[in-house]
Tab-separated table of C-alpha atoms in Angstrom:
chain	number	residue	atom	x	y	z
A	1	MET	CA	-22.651	29.303	-16.062
A	2	SER	CA	-19.245	29.207	-14.375
A	3	VAL	CA	-16.631	26.612	-15.299
A	4	GLN	CA	-15.462	24.316	-12.505
A	5	LEU	CA	-11.900	24.771	-11.338
A	6	PRO	CA	-9.719	21.613	-11.499
A	7	CYS	CA	-9.728	21.275	-7.709
A	8	GLU	CA	-13.528	21.553	-7.686
A	9	THR	CA	-13.748	18.836	-10.343
A	10	LEU	CA	-11.429	16.680	-8.241
A	11	ILE	CA	-13.762	16.965	-5.277
A	12	SER	CA	-17.019	16.482	-7.208
A	13	LYS	CA	-15.873	13.736	-9.612
A	14	ILE	CA	-13.445	11.787	-7.412
A	15	VAL	CA	-13.908	12.500	-3.708
A	16	ASP	CA	-17.694	12.855	-3.622
A	17	THR	CA	-18.207	9.735	-5.774
A	18	GLY	CA	-16.093	7.463	-3.559
A	19	LEU	CA	-13.182	7.073	-5.992
A	20	CYS	CA	-10.472	8.725	-3.868
A	21	THR	CA	-7.663	6.303	-2.967
A	22	ARG	CA	-6.232	8.553	-0.212
A	23	CYS	CA	-2.789	8.556	-1.881
A	24	GLY	CA	-2.203	12.246	-1.086
A	25	THR	CA	-0.846	13.196	-4.518
A	26	CYS	CA	-3.238	16.124	-4.967
A	27	VAL	CA	-2.126	17.606	-1.647
A	28	GLY	CA	1.577	17.225	-2.411
A	29	VAL	CA	1.525	18.854	-5.853
A	30	CYS	CA	-0.661	21.859	-5.084
A	31	HIS	CA	1.851	24.711	-4.998
A	32	LEU	CA	-0.741	27.024	-3.455
A	33	ASP	CA	-1.468	24.703	-0.513
A	34	ASN	CA	-5.103	24.839	-1.577
A	35	ILE	CA	-5.781	21.152	-0.932
A	36	SER	CA	-5.539	19.539	2.488
A	37	ILE	CA	-6.768	16.531	4.447
A	38	PRO	CA	-8.627	17.884	7.488
A	39	ASP	CA	-9.745	14.570	9.006
A	40	TYR	CA	-6.587	12.484	8.772
A	41	MET	CA	-7.770	9.829	11.228
A	42	GLY	CA	-11.334	9.761	9.955
A	43	ASP	CA	-12.383	9.509	6.303
A	44	CYS	CA	-8.963	10.905	5.322
A	45	LEU	CA	-10.402	12.735	2.311
A	46	PRO	CA	-8.961	15.830	0.620
A	47	SER	CA	-10.718	19.165	0.787
A	48	ALA	CA	-10.098	22.176	-1.477
A	49	GLY	CA	-10.127	25.896	-0.769
A	50	ASN	CA	-10.587	28.797	-3.185
A	51	ARG	CA	-6.972	29.605	-4.125
A	52	CYS	CA	-6.833	27.412	-7.267
A	53	ASP	CA	-4.958	28.862	-10.274
A	54	SER	CA	-6.158	26.086	-12.637
A	55	CYS	CA	-2.757	24.434	-13.123
A	56	GLY	CA	-4.677	21.138	-13.192
A	57	LEU	CA	-1.962	18.950	-11.643
A	58	CYS	CA	-4.220	17.726	-8.851
A	59	LEU	CA	-6.644	16.333	-11.411
A	60	SER	CA	-4.188	14.997	-14.007
A	61	SER	CA	-2.113	13.140	-11.394
A	62	CYS	CA	-5.073	11.651	-9.505
A	63	PRO	CA	-5.234	7.835	-9.758
A	64	GLY	CA	-8.716	7.605	-8.257
A	65	GLY	CA	-10.796	7.690	-11.419
A	66	GLU	CA	-8.393	6.286	-13.985
A	67	VAL	CA	-5.038	4.530	-14.246
A	68	ASP	CA	-4.160	3.650	-17.839
A	69	PHE	CA	-1.991	0.627	-17.073
A	70	SER	CA	-1.406	-0.254	-20.713
A	71	ARG	CA	0.000	3.154	-21.621
A	72	LEU	CA	1.873	3.748	-18.367
A	73	GLU	CA	3.481	0.295	-18.536
A	74	LYS	CA	4.772	1.065	-22.019
A	75	ARG	CA	6.191	4.388	-20.877
A	76	PHE	CA	7.660	3.493	-17.485
A	77	ILE	CA	8.154	-0.294	-17.451
A	78	CYS	CA	8.701	-1.700	-20.951
A	79	ASP	CA	6.812	-2.418	-24.141
A	80	SER	CA	6.314	-6.162	-23.764
A	81	LYS	CA	3.447	-8.531	-23.064
A	82	THR	CA	2.036	-8.160	-19.577
A	83	ASP	CA	0.773	-10.869	-17.240
A	84	PRO	CA	-2.836	-10.364	-16.054
A	85	PHE	CA	-1.891	-11.299	-12.473
A	86	THR	CA	1.576	-9.832	-11.866
A	87	GLY	CA	2.115	-7.309	-14.628
A	88	ILE	CA	5.504	-7.203	-16.364
A	89	VAL	CA	8.223	-9.054	-14.417
A	90	LYS	CA	11.836	-9.435	-15.604
A	91	SER	CA	13.188	-11.357	-12.584
A	92	ALA	CA	11.814	-12.699	-9.300
A	93	TRP	CA	13.509	-13.663	-6.036
A	94	VAL	CA	12.907	-14.393	-2.392
A	95	ALA	CA	15.343	-12.208	-0.513
A	96	ARG	CA	16.247	-10.599	2.772
A	97	ALA	CA	18.688	-8.042	4.124
A	98	VAL	CA	22.063	-9.300	5.336
A	99	ASP	CA	22.206	-6.742	8.157
A	100	GLU	CA	20.366	-8.349	11.096
A	101	LYS	CA	19.206	-5.004	12.515
A	102	VAL	CA	17.710	-3.972	9.186
A	103	ARG	CA	16.083	-7.370	8.757
A	104	ALA	CA	14.675	-7.429	12.292
A	105	SER	CA	13.223	-3.924	12.020
A	106	GLY	CA	11.494	-4.594	8.698
A	107	ALA	CA	8.109	-6.149	8.051
A	108	SER	CA	9.472	-9.232	6.276
A	109	GLY	CA	13.148	-9.325	5.481
A	110	GLY	CA	14.097	-5.645	5.516
A	111	ILE	CA	14.471	-5.474	1.736
A	112	VAL	CA	12.886	-2.048	1.233
A	113	THR	CA	15.020	-0.437	3.944
A	114	ALA	CA	18.153	-2.142	2.601
A	115	LEU	CA	17.536	-0.978	-0.978
A	116	LEU	CA	16.726	2.608	0.017
A	117	ASN	CA	19.843	2.790	2.197
A	118	PHE	CA	21.900	1.333	-0.655
A	119	LEU	CA	20.662	4.054	-3.014
A	120	ILE	CA	21.562	6.795	-0.537
A	121	GLU	CA	24.948	5.272	0.362
A	122	THR	CA	25.958	4.934	-3.300
A	123	ASP	CA	24.844	8.514	-4.046
A	124	ASN	CA	22.128	7.361	-6.415
A	125	ALA	CA	19.493	9.192	-4.375
A	126	ASP	CA	19.474	12.101	-1.941
A	127	GLY	CA	16.572	10.642	-0.019
A	128	ALA	CA	13.377	8.645	-0.240
A	129	LEU	CA	9.685	9.394	-0.054
A	130	VAL	CA	8.393	7.059	2.667
A	131	TYR	CA	5.631	6.713	5.243
A	132	SER	CA	6.822	7.077	8.831
A	133	MET	CA	5.187	7.372	12.224
A	134	ASP	CA	4.698	11.013	13.186
A	135	ARG	CA	7.289	12.122	15.751
A	136	ASP	CA	4.812	14.453	17.457
A	137	LYS	CA	1.886	12.018	17.202
A	138	PRO	CA	3.483	8.558	17.434
A	139	PHE	CA	0.119	6.835	17.043
A	140	VAL	CA	-0.326	7.857	13.371
A	141	GLY	CA	1.824	7.876	10.244
A	142	ARG	CA	2.886	10.735	7.965
A	143	GLY	CA	4.529	10.962	4.575
A	144	VAL	CA	8.105	12.247	4.804
A	145	ILE	CA	11.195	12.585	2.655
A	146	ALA	CA	13.844	10.611	4.531
A	147	ARG	CA	17.298	12.040	3.865
A	148	SER	CA	19.430	9.756	6.048
A	149	LYS	CA	19.700	6.079	6.966
A	150	ALA	CA	18.293	6.904	10.398
A	151	GLU	CA	15.197	8.499	8.871
A	152	VAL	CA	14.779	5.571	6.472
A	153	ALA	CA	14.977	3.210	9.458
A	154	GLU	CA	12.249	5.183	11.251
A	155	ALA	CA	9.928	4.451	8.323
A	156	SER	CA	10.456	0.682	8.340
A	157	GLN	CA	7.527	-1.719	8.704
A	158	SER	CA	3.987	-1.542	7.367
A	159	LYS	CA	1.347	0.876	8.626
A	160	TYR	CA	-2.175	-0.458	8.396
A	161	HIS	CA	-4.202	2.710	8.172
A	162	LEU	CA	-5.065	5.118	5.363
A	163	SER	CA	-1.798	6.735	4.349
A	164	PRO	CA	-1.753	9.763	2.022
A	165	MET	CA	2.041	9.568	1.755
A	166	ASN	CA	2.340	11.607	-1.436
A	167	GLU	CA	1.362	14.776	0.408
A	168	ALA	CA	5.063	14.944	1.356
A	169	LEU	CA	5.929	15.735	-2.276
A	170	ALA	CA	5.382	19.328	-1.183
A	171	ASP	CA	8.670	19.033	0.747
A	172	LEU	CA	10.709	17.967	-2.299
A	173	ARG	CA	13.586	20.395	-2.843
A	174	ASP	CA	14.670	21.658	-6.249
A	175	ALA	CA	16.960	19.162	-8.032
A	176	GLU	CA	16.682	16.715	-5.113
A	177	ARG	CA	16.796	13.088	-6.281
A	178	ILE	CA	14.466	10.813	-4.383
A	179	ALA	CA	13.478	7.179	-4.521
A	180	VAL	CA	9.911	6.268	-3.597
A	181	SER	CA	8.609	3.434	-1.448
A	182	GLY	CA	4.850	3.264	-1.629
A	183	LEU	CA	1.621	1.340	-2.001
A	184	PRO	CA	0.132	0.748	-5.466
A	185	CYS	CA	-2.188	3.774	-5.363
A	186	GLN	CA	0.713	5.988	-4.273
A	187	ILE	CA	2.917	4.703	-7.097
A	188	HIS	CA	0.002	5.177	-9.522
A	189	GLY	CA	-0.096	8.822	-8.442
A	190	ILE	CA	3.665	9.167	-8.893
A	191	ARG	CA	3.550	7.689	-12.407
A	192	LYS	CA	0.642	9.901	-13.444
A	193	LEU	CA	2.494	12.891	-12.017
A	194	GLN	CA	5.601	11.976	-14.022
A	195	ASP	CA	3.409	11.506	-17.081
A	196	SER	CA	1.809	14.923	-16.606
A	197	GLY	CA	5.097	16.795	-16.978
A	198	TRP	CA	5.386	18.120	-13.409
A	199	GLU	CA	8.599	20.144	-13.236
A	200	LYS	CA	10.077	18.108	-10.366
A	201	ALA	CA	9.070	14.698	-11.720
A	202	SER	CA	12.390	14.012	-13.442
A	203	SER	CA	14.114	13.801	-10.056
A	204	ILE	CA	11.864	10.966	-8.847
A	205	GLY	CA	12.951	7.329	-9.090
A	206	PRO	CA	13.362	4.453	-8.732
A	207	CYS	CA	10.008	3.368	-7.337
A	208	VAL	CA	10.106	0.490	-4.842
A	209	GLY	CA	6.503	-0.660	-4.608
A	210	ILE	CA	4.917	-2.553	-1.734
A	211	TYR	CA	2.398	-5.349	-2.234
A	212	CYS	CA	-1.018	-4.283	-0.946
A	213	GLY	CA	-4.248	-6.210	-0.482
A	214	ASN	CA	-6.138	-3.323	1.122
A	215	ASN	CA	-5.860	-0.519	3.627
A	216	LEU	CA	-7.957	0.305	6.681
A	217	TYR	CA	-9.628	3.298	8.213
A	218	TYR	CA	-7.755	4.521	11.277
A	219	GLU	CA	-10.709	3.424	13.381
A	220	ALA	CA	-9.388	-0.150	13.103
A	221	THR	CA	-6.239	0.923	14.935
A	222	ARG	CA	-8.210	2.894	17.496
A	223	VAL	CA	-10.573	-0.012	18.222
A	224	MET	CA	-7.735	-2.537	18.521
A	225	MET	CA	-5.876	-0.300	20.967
A	226	LYS	CA	-9.023	0.100	23.039
A	227	LYS	CA	-9.440	-3.684	23.151
A	228	MET	CA	-5.857	-3.906	24.428
A	229	GLY	CA	-6.540	-1.453	27.250
A	230	VAL	CA	-5.198	1.784	25.749
A	231	LYS	CA	-7.527	4.468	27.076
A	232	SER	CA	-6.288	7.479	25.117
A	233	LEU	CA	-4.133	8.188	22.074
A	234	GLU	CA	-2.187	10.589	24.246
A	235	ASP	CA	-1.005	7.576	26.268
A	236	VAL	CA	0.778	6.120	23.216
A	237	LYS	CA	4.552	6.467	23.166
A	238	ARG	CA	5.225	4.091	20.276
A	239	LEU	CA	3.014	2.117	17.910
A	240	SER	CA	4.149	-0.641	15.537
A	241	TYR	CA	2.089	-2.826	13.223
A	242	ARG	CA	4.708	-5.518	12.513
A	243	GLU	CA	7.015	-5.589	15.544
A	244	GLY	CA	9.026	-8.670	16.488
A	245	ASP	CA	9.552	-11.977	14.727
A	246	TRP	CA	7.773	-12.479	11.415
A	247	PRO	CA	4.900	-12.096	10.725
A	248	GLY	CA	4.986	-9.720	13.671
A	249	TYR	CA	2.765	-8.148	16.294
A	250	PHE	CA	0.573	-5.087	16.537
A	251	SER	CA	2.380	-3.434	19.430
A	252	VAL	CA	1.743	-0.390	21.608
A	253	VAL	CA	4.136	1.053	24.185
A	254	ASN	CA	2.500	3.531	26.552
A	255	LYS	CA	4.094	6.467	28.325
A	256	ASN	CA	4.775	4.261	31.349
A	257	ASP	CA	6.894	2.078	29.020
A	258	GLU	CA	4.429	-0.783	29.345
A	259	SER	CA	4.248	-2.924	26.212
A	260	LEU	CA	0.969	-4.341	24.908
A	261	ARG	CA	0.708	-6.466	21.797
A	262	VAL	CA	-1.444	-8.845	19.782
A	263	SER	CA	-0.453	-10.983	16.812
A	264	LYS	CA	-0.683	-9.575	13.300
A	265	LEU	CA	-3.186	-12.297	12.462
A	266	ASP	CA	-5.402	-11.119	15.332
A	267	PHE	CA	-5.138	-7.537	14.068
A	268	ASN	CA	-6.089	-8.761	10.585
A	269	GLN	CA	-9.515	-9.719	11.927
A	270	ALA	CA	-10.363	-6.014	11.679
A	271	ILE	CA	-9.984	-6.022	7.872
A	272	PRO	CA	-13.556	-6.833	6.753
A	273	PHE	CA	-14.936	-4.376	9.312
A	274	TYR	CA	-12.745	-1.368	8.490
A	275	ILE	CA	-11.486	-1.892	4.937
A	276	ASN	CA	-11.408	1.240	2.793
A	277	HIS	CA	-14.279	0.740	0.330
A	278	ARG	CA	-12.201	2.032	-2.619
A	279	CYS	CA	-9.617	-0.719	-2.002
A	280	LEU	CA	-12.236	-3.294	-3.000
A	281	PHE	CA	-12.043	-1.995	-6.587
A	282	CYS	CA	-8.252	-1.887	-6.893
A	283	THR	CA	-6.867	-4.603	-9.188
A	284	ASP	CA	-3.185	-4.045	-8.393
A	285	LEU	CA	-1.841	-6.393	-5.714
A	286	THR	CA	1.840	-6.413	-6.686
A	287	ASN	CA	2.410	-2.733	-7.517
A	288	GLU	CA	2.647	-3.247	-11.257
A	289	LEU	CA	3.901	0.247	-12.167
A	290	SER	CA	6.905	0.201	-9.832
A	291	ASP	CA	10.510	-0.551	-10.804
A	292	ILE	CA	10.726	-3.136	-8.022
A	293	SER	CA	7.901	-4.770	-6.077
A	294	VAL	CA	8.304	-6.194	-2.567
A	295	GLY	CA	5.951	-8.297	-0.438
A	296	ASP	CA	5.882	-10.998	2.232
A	297	ALA	CA	7.252	-14.364	1.090
A	298	TRP	CA	4.550	-16.522	2.637
A	299	SER	CA	5.855	-19.977	1.775
A	300	LYS	CA	9.629	-19.749	2.108
A	301	GLU	CA	11.438	-22.071	4.508
A	302	GLY	CA	13.346	-20.225	7.210
A	303	LEU	CA	10.710	-17.613	7.939
A	304	GLU	CA	11.273	-18.180	11.633
A	305	GLU	CA	14.787	-16.790	11.198
A	306	GLY	CA	13.545	-13.301	10.472
A	307	GLY	CA	11.319	-13.441	7.437
A	308	TRP	CA	11.859	-13.243	3.698
A	309	SER	CA	10.506	-10.919	1.048
A	310	ILE	CA	9.346	-11.678	-2.444
A	311	VAL	CA	11.070	-9.265	-4.838
A	312	LEU	CA	10.005	-8.597	-8.432
A	313	ALA	CA	12.143	-6.546	-10.817
A	314	ARG	CA	10.075	-4.960	-13.578
A	315	THR	CA	12.420	-2.480	-15.257
A	316	GLY	CA	16.056	-2.560	-16.269
A	317	GLU	CA	16.783	0.034	-13.583
A	318	GLY	CA	15.031	-2.068	-10.959
A	319	GLU	CA	16.810	-5.265	-11.952
A	320	LYS	CA	20.183	-3.513	-11.944
A	321	LEU	CA	19.543	-2.161	-8.435
A	322	VAL	CA	18.600	-5.559	-6.994
A	323	ARG	CA	21.510	-7.366	-8.644
A	324	SER	CA	23.952	-4.683	-7.457
A	325	ALA	CA	22.639	-5.060	-3.903
A	326	ILE	CA	23.120	-8.836	-4.155
A	327	GLU	CA	26.654	-8.536	-5.554
A	328	THR	CA	27.611	-5.976	-2.902
A	329	GLY	CA	26.371	-8.242	-0.127
A	330	ILE	CA	23.568	-5.944	1.004
A	331	ILE	CA	20.927	-8.604	0.442
A	332	ILE	CA	20.844	-12.343	-0.183
A	333	ALA	CA	18.427	-13.754	-2.725
A	334	GLU	CA	17.262	-16.899	-4.470
A	335	ASP	CA	15.594	-16.986	-7.883
A	336	ILE	CA	11.986	-18.159	-7.940
A	337	SER	CA	9.621	-19.073	-10.758
A	338	HIS	CA	6.524	-17.233	-11.905
A	339	GLN	CA	4.411	-20.080	-10.538
A	340	GLU	CA	5.968	-19.607	-7.087
A	341	VAL	CA	5.168	-15.890	-7.289
A	342	LEU	CA	1.523	-16.759	-7.908
A	343	SER	CA	1.367	-19.527	-5.293
A	344	MET	CA	2.766	-17.438	-2.422
A	345	HIS	CA	-0.133	-14.991	-2.657
A	346	ALA	CA	-2.804	-17.128	-4.302
A	347	HIS	CA	-5.613	-15.899	-2.035
A	348	ALA	CA	-4.569	-12.263	-2.460
A	349	PHE	CA	-4.508	-12.632	-6.244
A	350	ASP	CA	-7.986	-14.117	-5.927
A	351	LEU	CA	-9.170	-11.060	-3.984
A	352	LYS	CA	-7.566	-8.481	-6.283
A	353	LYS	CA	-7.553	-10.086	-9.710
A	354	TYR	CA	-10.831	-11.981	-9.646
A	355	GLY	CA	-12.794	-10.254	-6.910
A	356	SER	CA	-11.941	-6.654	-7.774
A	357	TRP	CA	-12.810	-7.051	-11.452
A	358	LEU	CA	-16.127	-8.656	-10.512
A	359	ARG	CA	-16.889	-5.851	-8.076
A	360	VAL	CA	-15.993	-3.196	-10.663
A	361	SER	CA	-18.338	-4.816	-13.184
A	362	ALA	CA	-21.163	-5.251	-10.669
A	363	TRP	CA	-21.026	-1.699	-9.332
A	364	LYS	CA	-20.807	-0.251	-12.833
A	365	TYR	CA	-23.885	-2.260	-13.803
A	366	LEU	CA	-25.712	-0.846	-10.765
A	367	GLY	CA	-24.917	2.692	-11.900
A	368	TYR	CA	-22.138	3.594	-9.475
A	369	LYS	CA	-18.915	5.362	-10.452
A	370	VAL	CA	-16.017	2.908	-10.738
A	371	PRO	CA	-12.347	3.343	-11.648
A	372	SER	CA	-11.035	2.659	-15.147
A	373	PHE	CA	-7.760	0.730	-15.535
A	374	ASN	CA	-7.271	-0.302	-19.214
A	375	GLN	CA	-5.567	-3.435	-17.952
A	376	ALA	CA	-5.366	-7.099	-18.934
A	377	ARG	CA	-8.056	-9.141	-17.162
A	378	PRO	CA	-7.837	-12.828	-16.257
A	379	ASP	CA	-10.536	-15.300	-17.218
A	380	ILE	CA	-12.937	-15.775	-14.299
A	381	LYS	CA	-14.810	-19.038	-13.782
A	382	THR	CA	-18.522	-19.178	-13.026
A	383	GLY	CA	-17.908	-20.627	-9.554
A	384	ARG	CA	-15.765	-17.628	-8.598
A	385	LYS	CA	-18.463	-15.266	-9.822
A	386	ILE	CA	-20.974	-16.966	-7.527
A	387	ALA	CA	-18.512	-16.904	-4.618
A	388	GLU	CA	-18.130	-13.147	-5.060
A	389	ILE	CA	-21.715	-12.683	-3.934
A	390	LEU	CA	-20.721	-14.150	-0.554
A	391	PHE	CA	-17.498	-12.103	-0.404
A	392	SER	CA	-19.311	-8.857	-1.145
A	393	MET	CA	-22.076	-9.625	1.357
A	394	GLN	CA	-19.431	-10.274	4.008
A	395	PHE	CA	-17.780	-6.892	3.405
A	396	MET	CA	-21.129	-5.086	3.378
A	397	LEU	CA	-22.365	-6.684	6.606
A	398	CYS	CA	-19.087	-6.411	8.502
A	399	SER	CA	-18.506	-2.765	7.550
A	400	SER	CA	-22.024	-1.729	8.569
A	401	LYS	CA	-22.583	0.181	11.806
A	402	VAL	CA	-23.933	-2.970	13.432
A	403	GLY	CA	-20.981	-5.051	12.232
A	404	ARG	CA	-18.414	-2.571	13.500
A	405	LYS	CA	-20.198	-2.221	16.823
A	406	MET	CA	-20.174	-6.002	17.236
A	407	PHE	CA	-16.462	-6.189	16.452
A	408	SER	CA	-15.619	-3.401	18.892
A	409	LEU	CA	-17.318	-5.315	21.721
A	410	LEU	CA	-15.578	-8.635	21.078
A	411	PRO	CA	-12.335	-9.429	22.937
A	412	VAL	CA	-9.084	-9.559	20.980
A	413	GLY	CA	-8.808	-12.742	18.933
A	414	ALA	CA	-12.416	-13.825	19.478
A	415	LEU	CA	-12.873	-14.409	15.754
A	416	GLY	CA	-9.461	-16.065	15.437
A	417	PRO	CA	-10.480	-19.717	14.948
A	418	ILE	CA	-13.019	-19.013	12.233
A	419	PHE	CA	-10.752	-16.469	10.501
A	420	ARG	CA	-7.805	-18.868	10.465
A	421	TRP	CA	-9.976	-21.668	9.089
A	422	LEU	CA	-11.415	-19.412	6.401
A	423	ARG	CA	-7.957	-18.152	5.466
A	424	ARG	CA	-6.483	-21.664	5.158
A	425	THR	CA	-9.463	-22.812	3.103
A	426	TRP	CA	-9.246	-19.743	0.850
A	427	ILE	CA	-5.512	-20.255	0.280
A	428	ASN	CA	-5.924	-23.950	-0.548
A	429	ILE	CA	-8.774	-23.346	-2.979
A	430	SER	CA	-6.953	-20.424	-4.621
A	431	ARG	CA	-3.782	-22.462	-5.144
A	432	ARG	CA	-5.733	-25.247	-6.805
A	433	ASN	CA	-7.301	-22.760	-9.181
């Protein structure tokens, strides 16, 4: 009986069981180029060839099946008591970039771009691992190592489709120092890679993590563009998910320089129909293993002036970076309390910290493979457990073939009134709890 190669185990134990997060780490660390993602705009799943030399990095760095938060926090963050909602947080602010161009081009305040530029300008990094729109295919993103302010700027704003950014680790040069800006699953992969002893891991850091509620199959983008009148991907000259004043617009510019756009909140109506199933089991909203976490500041006055970001410093290195950027005049910031951190994203914490744990428990009970996190869990009330039945039914029905077909036939914004009412109700209930 032959022994499975590590890459074969990765496919059989992670990909085939639905645990793959699509972070791209396995692709980026395979020095033989044996792992690839053939259907980038479909299921976006890795596939392995037969050139494996059993180094095992693809398997040891994979965050799909297990992320040992307790141990990784002690190694990379600090050895102190963690919060079951936010993880370890040393300081918290609402902040935004001082440079108007940086702020206007960002998703909510331009903080990530400002911090990455600051690291490069002060020679504390040679570049940054980021997710940018593909220059040859401007309708889809790609992981890149940005080595200039211009390349960092190209990667600004969120991209709401599956994004295996860590595949770009393959482009990391020897002794090159890079910062990382990524989603929780991508940062999980980076931390596990650093923990595994990868030879280039010592040159990675700091990690600037992005808040993430979920990610979507590319089909959501394709369907929304079709609703807007885009007939072919080849007609797309530029695509942005958060263009314009906060909270932004899903915007497409075609090759005739005609601009089409819908509000971000209208685009968000695609979430229950095209959410990546694995995202429903992720318990990390705020990117708890990063040095710094950044998200939208949803309840800060002055949002109409360009948006603000919520910024959490978790490590000494992260706190030093943010405070240096404040003192240098790169960003402006105001301290906020832990309660404000929770209140700004109450409904998202409900989805990730109550809902995800309930879904993990339910699917494990039913015999399905689920991820292991070794992480502090909040107490969950009986009422929320009952409500999860409705949440899960909604995701199952909407993501079915019938649900997706129905959504594709509806005009843009048709579900807007009910979605906005549900969102307001969810936020209000979550804040009270």
